[in-house]
mmCIF file of C-alpha atoms in Angstrom:
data_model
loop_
_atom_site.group_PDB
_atom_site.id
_atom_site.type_symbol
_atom_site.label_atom_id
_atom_site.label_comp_id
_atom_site.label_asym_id
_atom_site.label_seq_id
_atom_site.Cartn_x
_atom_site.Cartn_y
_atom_site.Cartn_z
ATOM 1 C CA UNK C 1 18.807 -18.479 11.747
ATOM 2 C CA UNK C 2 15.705 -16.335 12.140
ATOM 3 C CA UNK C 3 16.485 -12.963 13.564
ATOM 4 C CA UNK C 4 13.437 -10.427 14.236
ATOM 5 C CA UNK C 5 13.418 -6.649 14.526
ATOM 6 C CA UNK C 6 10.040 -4.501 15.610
ATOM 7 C CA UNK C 7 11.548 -1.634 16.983
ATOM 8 C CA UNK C 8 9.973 1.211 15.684
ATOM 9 C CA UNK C 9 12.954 4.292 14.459
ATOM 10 C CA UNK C 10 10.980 6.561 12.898
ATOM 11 C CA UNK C 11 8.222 7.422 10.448
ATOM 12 C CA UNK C 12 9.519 10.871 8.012
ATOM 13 C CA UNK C 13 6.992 12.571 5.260
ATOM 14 C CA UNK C 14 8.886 12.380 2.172
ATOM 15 C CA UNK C 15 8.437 15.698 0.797
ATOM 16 C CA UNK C 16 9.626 15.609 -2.116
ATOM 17 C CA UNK C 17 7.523 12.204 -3.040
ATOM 18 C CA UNK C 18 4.330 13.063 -0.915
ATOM 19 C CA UNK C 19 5.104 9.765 0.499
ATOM 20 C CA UNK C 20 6.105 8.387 3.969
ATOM 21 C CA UNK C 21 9.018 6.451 5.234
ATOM 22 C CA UNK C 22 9.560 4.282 7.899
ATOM 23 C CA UNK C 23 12.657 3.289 9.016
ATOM 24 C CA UNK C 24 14.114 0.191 11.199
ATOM 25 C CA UNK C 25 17.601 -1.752 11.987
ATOM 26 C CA UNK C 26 17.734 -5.257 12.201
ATOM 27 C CA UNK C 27 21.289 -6.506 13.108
ATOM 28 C CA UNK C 28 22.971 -3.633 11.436
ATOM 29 C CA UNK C 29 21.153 -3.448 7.951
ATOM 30 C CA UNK C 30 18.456 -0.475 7.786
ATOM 31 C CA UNK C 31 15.588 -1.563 6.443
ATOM 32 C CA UNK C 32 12.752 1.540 4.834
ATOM 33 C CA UNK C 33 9.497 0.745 3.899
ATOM 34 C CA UNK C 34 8.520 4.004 1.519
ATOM 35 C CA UNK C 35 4.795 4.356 1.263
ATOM 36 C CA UNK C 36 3.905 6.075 -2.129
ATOM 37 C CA UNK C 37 1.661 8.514 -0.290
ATOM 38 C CA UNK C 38 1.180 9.883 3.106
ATOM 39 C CA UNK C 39 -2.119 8.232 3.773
ATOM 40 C CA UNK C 40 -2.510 4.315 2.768
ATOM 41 C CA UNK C 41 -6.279 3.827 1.152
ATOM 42 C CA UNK C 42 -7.731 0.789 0.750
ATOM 43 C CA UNK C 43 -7.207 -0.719 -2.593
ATOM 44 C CA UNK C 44 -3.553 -0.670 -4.380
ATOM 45 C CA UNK C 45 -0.778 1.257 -2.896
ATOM 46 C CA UNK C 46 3.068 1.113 -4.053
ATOM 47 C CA UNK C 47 5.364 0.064 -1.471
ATOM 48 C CA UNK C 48 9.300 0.399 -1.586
ATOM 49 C CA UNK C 49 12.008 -1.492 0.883
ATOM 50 C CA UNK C 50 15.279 -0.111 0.671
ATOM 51 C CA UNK C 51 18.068 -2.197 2.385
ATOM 52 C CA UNK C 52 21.536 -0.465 3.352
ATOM 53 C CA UNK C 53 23.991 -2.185 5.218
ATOM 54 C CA UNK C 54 26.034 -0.841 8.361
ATOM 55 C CA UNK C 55 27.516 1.557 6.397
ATOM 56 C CA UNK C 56 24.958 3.418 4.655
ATOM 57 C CA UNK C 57 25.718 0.824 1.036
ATOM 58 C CA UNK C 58 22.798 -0.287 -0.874
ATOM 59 C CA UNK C 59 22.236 -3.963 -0.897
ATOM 60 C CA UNK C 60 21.756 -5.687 -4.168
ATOM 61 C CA UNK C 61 20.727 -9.577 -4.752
ATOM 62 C CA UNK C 62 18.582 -9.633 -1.545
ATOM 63 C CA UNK C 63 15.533 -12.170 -1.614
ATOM 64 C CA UNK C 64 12.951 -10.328 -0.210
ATOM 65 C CA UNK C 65 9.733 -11.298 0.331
ATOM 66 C CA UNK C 66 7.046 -9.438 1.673
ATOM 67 C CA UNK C 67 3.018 -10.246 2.793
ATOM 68 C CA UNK C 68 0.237 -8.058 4.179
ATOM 69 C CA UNK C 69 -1.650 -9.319 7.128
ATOM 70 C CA UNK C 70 -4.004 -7.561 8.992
ATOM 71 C CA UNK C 71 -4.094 -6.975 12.950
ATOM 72 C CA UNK C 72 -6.048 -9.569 14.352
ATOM 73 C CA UNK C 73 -7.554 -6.687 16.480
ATOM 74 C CA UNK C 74 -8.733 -5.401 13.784
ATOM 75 C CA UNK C 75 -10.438 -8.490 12.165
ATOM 76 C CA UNK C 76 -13.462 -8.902 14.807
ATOM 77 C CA UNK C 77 -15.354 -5.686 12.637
ATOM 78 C CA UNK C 78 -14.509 -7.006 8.982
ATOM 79 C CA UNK C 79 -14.663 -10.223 6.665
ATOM 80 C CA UNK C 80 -12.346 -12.087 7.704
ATOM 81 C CA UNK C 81 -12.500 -13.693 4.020
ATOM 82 C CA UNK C 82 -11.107 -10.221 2.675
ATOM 83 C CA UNK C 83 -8.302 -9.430 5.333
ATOM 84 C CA UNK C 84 -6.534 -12.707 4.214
ATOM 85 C CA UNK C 85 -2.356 -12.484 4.413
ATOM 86 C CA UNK C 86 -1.254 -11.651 0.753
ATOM 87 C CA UNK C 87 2.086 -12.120 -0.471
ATOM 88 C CA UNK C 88 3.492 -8.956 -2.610
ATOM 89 C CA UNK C 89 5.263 -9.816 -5.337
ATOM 90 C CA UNK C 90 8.365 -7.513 -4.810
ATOM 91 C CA UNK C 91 10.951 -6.918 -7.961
ATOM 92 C CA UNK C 92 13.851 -5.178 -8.309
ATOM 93 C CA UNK C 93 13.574 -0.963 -9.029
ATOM 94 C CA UNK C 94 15.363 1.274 -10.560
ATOM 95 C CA UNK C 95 17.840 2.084 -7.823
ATOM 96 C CA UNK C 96 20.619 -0.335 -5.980
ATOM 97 C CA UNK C 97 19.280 -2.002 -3.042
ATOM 98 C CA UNK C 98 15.332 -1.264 -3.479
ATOM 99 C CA UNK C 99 12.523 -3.215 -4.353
ATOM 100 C CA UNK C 100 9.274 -2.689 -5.082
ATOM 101 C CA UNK C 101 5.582 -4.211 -5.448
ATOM 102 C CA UNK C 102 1.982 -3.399 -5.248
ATOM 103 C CA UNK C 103 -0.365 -4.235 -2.227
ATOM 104 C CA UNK C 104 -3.775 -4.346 -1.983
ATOM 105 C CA UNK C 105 -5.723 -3.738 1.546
ATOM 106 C CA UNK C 106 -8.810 -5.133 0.922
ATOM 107 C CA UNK C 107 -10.016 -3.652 4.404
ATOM 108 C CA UNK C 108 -9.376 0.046 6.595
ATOM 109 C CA UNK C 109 -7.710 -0.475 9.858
ATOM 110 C CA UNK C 110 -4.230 -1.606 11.223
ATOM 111 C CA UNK C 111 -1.759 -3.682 9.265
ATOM 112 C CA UNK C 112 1.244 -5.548 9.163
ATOM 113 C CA UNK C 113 4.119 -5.265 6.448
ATOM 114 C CA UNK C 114 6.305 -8.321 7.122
ATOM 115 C CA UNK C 115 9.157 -8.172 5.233
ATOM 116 C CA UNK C 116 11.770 -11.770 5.054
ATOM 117 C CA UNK C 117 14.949 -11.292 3.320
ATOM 118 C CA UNK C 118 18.305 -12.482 2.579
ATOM 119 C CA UNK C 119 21.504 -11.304 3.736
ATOM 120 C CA UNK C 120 25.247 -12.783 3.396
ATOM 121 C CA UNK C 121 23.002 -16.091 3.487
ATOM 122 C CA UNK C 122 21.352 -14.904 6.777
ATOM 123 C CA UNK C 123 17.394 -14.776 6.893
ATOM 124 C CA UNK C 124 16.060 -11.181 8.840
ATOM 125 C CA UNK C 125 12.502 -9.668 9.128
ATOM 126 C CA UNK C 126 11.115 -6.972 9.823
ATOM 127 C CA UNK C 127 7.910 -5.834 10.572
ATOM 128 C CA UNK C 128 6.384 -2.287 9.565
ATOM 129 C CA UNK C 129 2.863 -1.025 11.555
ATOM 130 C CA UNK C 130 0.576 0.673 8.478
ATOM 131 C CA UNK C 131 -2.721 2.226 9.202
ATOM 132 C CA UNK C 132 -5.028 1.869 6.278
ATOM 133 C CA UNK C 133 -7.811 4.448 5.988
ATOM 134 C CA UNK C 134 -11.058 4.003 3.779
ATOM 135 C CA UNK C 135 -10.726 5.411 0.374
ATOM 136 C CA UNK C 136 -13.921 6.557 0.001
ATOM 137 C CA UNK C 137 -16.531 6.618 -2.238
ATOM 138 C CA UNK C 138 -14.888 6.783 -6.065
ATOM 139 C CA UNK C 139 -16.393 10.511 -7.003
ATOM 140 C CA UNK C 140 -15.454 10.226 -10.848
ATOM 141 C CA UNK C 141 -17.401 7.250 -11.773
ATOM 142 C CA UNK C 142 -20.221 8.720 -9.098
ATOM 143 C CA UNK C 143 -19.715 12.086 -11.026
ATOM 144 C CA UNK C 144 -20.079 9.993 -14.380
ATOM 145 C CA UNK C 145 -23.245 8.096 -13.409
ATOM 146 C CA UNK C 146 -24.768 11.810 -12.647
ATOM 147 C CA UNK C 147 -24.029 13.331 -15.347
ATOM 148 C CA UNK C 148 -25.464 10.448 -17.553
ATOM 149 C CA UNK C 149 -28.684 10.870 -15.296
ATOM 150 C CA UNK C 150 -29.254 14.674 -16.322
ATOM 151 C CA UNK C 151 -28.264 14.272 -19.678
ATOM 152 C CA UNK C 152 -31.012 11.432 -19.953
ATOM 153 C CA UNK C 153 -33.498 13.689 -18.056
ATOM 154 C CA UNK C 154 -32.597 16.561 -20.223
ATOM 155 C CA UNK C 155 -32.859 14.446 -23.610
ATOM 156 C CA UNK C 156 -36.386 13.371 -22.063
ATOM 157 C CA UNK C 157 -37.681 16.736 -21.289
ATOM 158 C CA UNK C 158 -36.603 18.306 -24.893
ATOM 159 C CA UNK C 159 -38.525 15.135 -27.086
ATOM 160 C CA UNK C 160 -41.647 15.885 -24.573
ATOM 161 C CA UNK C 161 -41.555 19.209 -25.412
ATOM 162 C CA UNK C 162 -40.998 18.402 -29.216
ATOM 163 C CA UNK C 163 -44.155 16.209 -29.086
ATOM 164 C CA UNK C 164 -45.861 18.885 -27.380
ATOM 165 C CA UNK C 165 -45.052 21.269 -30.595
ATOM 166 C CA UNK C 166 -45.672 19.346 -32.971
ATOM 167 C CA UNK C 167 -49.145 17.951 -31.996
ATOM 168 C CA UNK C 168 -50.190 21.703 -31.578
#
């Protein structure tokens, strides 16, 4: 049995992570996706689901699996080659009922978190709407790749002036 939730509860900055949570409830079990920050860049990003049951208990043992997929909205501006569904390796964390893996958006624009898992031998999803912004140029290796440019312009302009001494 195949049960589906997409009613959207709420989204919640985490302050005390910088992070955002967004919460649903599929047949009685919340389900929060945690994002480690409050914007999602392409590239890697943490995610966290947390499953509670009806009454607020962590649950432990669930098979979760989780894949990325982008909007097919969103598809008709991008290589489609790059916005393939990936599966997320989710693990265990450190707390009861919460497991965690890495994603990578390969491409900015709207996404899909589906999340399958396991309950009392009952299969549930849920789906979670993430916008994924573009993370911009990288400005320490463009701050790198500067700084070796002056220092081989200044290197350049001291032995010119050295060969301008010494053949004086």
């Amino acid at each position: 049995m195949c049960i589906r939730d997409s009613t959207y509860i709420s989204t919640t900055a985490l302050a005390d992570s910088g992070g955002t949570k967004i919460e649903k409830n599929v047949d009685g079990i919340k389900v929060d996706l945690i994002l480690s920050s409050d914007t999602v860049k392409t590239g890697d990003n943490e995610l966290t689901i947390k499953l509670y049951d009806e009454k607020g208990q962590a649950l432990e043992n669930a098979n979760v699996k989780v894949t990325a997929d982008m909007s097919s909205n969103d598809m008709g501006n991008m290589n489609m080659d790059n916005s393939k569904p990936g599966a997320i390796d989710f693990k265990p964390g450190h707390e009861k009922g919460e497991y965690t893996g890495n994603v990578n958006f390969s491409d900015k624009g709207n996404w899909t978190i589906k999340t399958d898992f396991t309950v009392a031998n009952q299969e549930k999803m849920a789906d979670f709407d993430v916008k994924v912004a573009d993370s911009g140029p990288n400005w320490l290796i463009i701050g790198a790749f500067l700084g070796v440019v002056v220092l081989i312009i200044i290197v350049a302009a001291i032995s010119k002036n050295k060969k301008k001494a010494s053949a004086a």
